[in-house]
Amino acid sequence: MKNQYRTQLNHVKLTDADKNILVYKMMDAQRKVQNRRKDLSWRMIATLVVVVCLFTATAGALIWYNTLSPLWAEGSQVVYEENKMILNKSQTIDGWTVTLTDCIGNDTELYIGVELTAPEGADMTHEYYFDDYTMTFTNGNKDRSGGVTRIGADAVAGNTIHYGLWKSISPRITRQQPVHGETVTITLDQLFYVSWKDEDIKNPNNFSGSDECAYISVVDKPFVFENVKLDYPDAGKTYAVNQQMEYLGGRTTLERIEIDPFGVTAYISGGSALHHHDEKRAENGEYLFTDIKVYGKGDALLYERYGGGTSSHCNQNTGKSEIYHKYLDKQRKAILIDPKEISAVEVNDVKIQISK
Amino acid sequence: MTQEQAERLVAEYADMVTRIGYTWFRNIHDAQDVCQMVFLKLLTTQLPTTGTTEERAFIIRVALNVCKDMRRSAWFRCTVGLTEASALSVELPSEDDTVLQAVQALPLKYRQVVYLHYYEGYGVSEIADLIQIRPALVSTRLARAKGKLRILLGDDFYEESISHAAQSCETNGCG
């Protein structure tokens, strides 16, 4: 068995090409860290200017949060600052304070920053989590899609920990309730940490767990935030195109595109988009997607689809499809692009010039 | 870290780390994430002397800690949102993988010791040191894992596997 196990597990390995990618990523990460230490880039300075201006403009708004900033690659921070909305809603239970700091989103994605402040003397070596979350709309609809995860390697700073509440929004596809502009109640369920100690695993008083770990409750009451207005800026813009475009080996009509800081949505209909599953032209989901390039000033390439980050919805009988491309860089890290910086978008063989 | 150092680490340990991730998460996508995170962590870590058994054990420990961290966060992945395709691709077993699948069907605490003992060749006390549990518990887990594998693979297959492996060793000269 030993040798069969070894032989069969030997097949689980990285290809040589991927090992090269891994080395490249290591070197790239190291270079970025070194550069960050050396000086403040112009983008960071611009961020500071934006922050200072907003401080000045919003009298009384003395707290400014950047909780969600690590979610996007370097260079996205200015767009994040310009498109987020400060929430600053706090709740304290048993000495633990939870603050909804800020939010940012579009029609497809929503992110809410969450800051946990531990009481004096709390063991910060534990990794604290919220059991679940619920978003309740004024009409009574409830949504638990998505989750609450710790943000970045620097999530813990002193006695605070940063989390991101994220959800995908698919009102056109799954009839989920749109969230932009809505007033909701956000409930973060009990706070706990994970223990891998045998004595905790065997303790029946721990509220959940498995034979591998135990969940130790820290605050067994929910943190409830009422009247949270999700009025984050909507920087999205729609451009009518109505041109024939290469798609799945034929031609279809690219009706329009929507661009916002998170990505591009292409709307197509008819032609080769009709019956594309029945006719086996789009068996593999990847083939449904399109090539996308986004250009900035002087035709500088701001984004090119390298794979991933894409979702689509299609009705193959009407041939109508919506294809959303989330901006990712070569390392698959999400990026934000200011729509005002975009000069052109290329979808397959159609290039759309963006008029200012 | 120089590029040469990074290349050596990846060449020597990337497959091992991927296998540890695969053993923990039973799927290749998380194994890829583990691999990437471990090597990024190594950038800021003081490693033991190059090429020593201490270096190997150290990287296994880093990988196990990354797996633990990921498992905690993975608990929250209620739904999958916008898919971000993984950057790395992995070759998977394509032929007979009965034994591997049987091991992968075991609970994590057994998979982990089976991997460290049967694949990496660590002894009970070394495994105890790596995963920070008592040696007696390692022995118990190994014994129980064997028992479960005997049930999963069947007594005959289990014995046959050993004799087949022995033949294979004779042919291929494995230790």
XYZ file of N, CA, C and O in Angstrom, chain B residues 8 13 47-56:
48
model
N 15.619 27.141 -6.280
C 15.982 25.912 -5.568
C 14.849 25.472 -4.633
O 14.460 24.303 -4.616
N 10.805 21.792 -3.098
C 9.696 21.634 -2.158
C 8.289 21.922 -2.706
O 7.317 21.657 -2.012
N 15.247 30.761 6.961
C 15.224 29.306 6.794
C 16.428 28.652 7.466
O 17.490 29.261 7.569
N 16.258 27.395 7.911
C 17.426 26.662 8.419
C 18.436 26.435 7.289
O 18.157 26.729 6.129
N 19.546 25.835 7.616
C 20.615 25.634 6.636
C 20.108 24.909 5.388
O 19.362 23.931 5.484
N 20.561 25.396 4.253
C 20.122 24.875 2.958
C 20.279 23.356 2.844
O 21.333 22.814 3.165
N 19.211 22.739 2.339
C 19.287 21.331 1.978
C 19.304 20.356 3.140
O 19.502 19.155 2.952
N 19.084 20.828 4.358
C 19.137 19.914 5.504
C 17.759 19.326 5.789
O 16.743 19.804 5.267
N 17.751 18.307 6.627
C 16.457 17.738 7.024
C 15.672 18.764 7.839
O 14.449 18.757 7.842
N 16.404 19.664 8.526
C 15.722 20.715 9.295
C 14.960 21.641 8.350
O 13.846 22.078 8.655
N 15.566 21.925 7.210
C 14.898 22.805 6.245
C 13.594 22.161 5.765
O 12.550 22.794 5.707
N 13.682 20.880 5.446
C 12.494 20.166 4.958
C 11.395 20.174 6.032
O 10.232 20.471 5.756
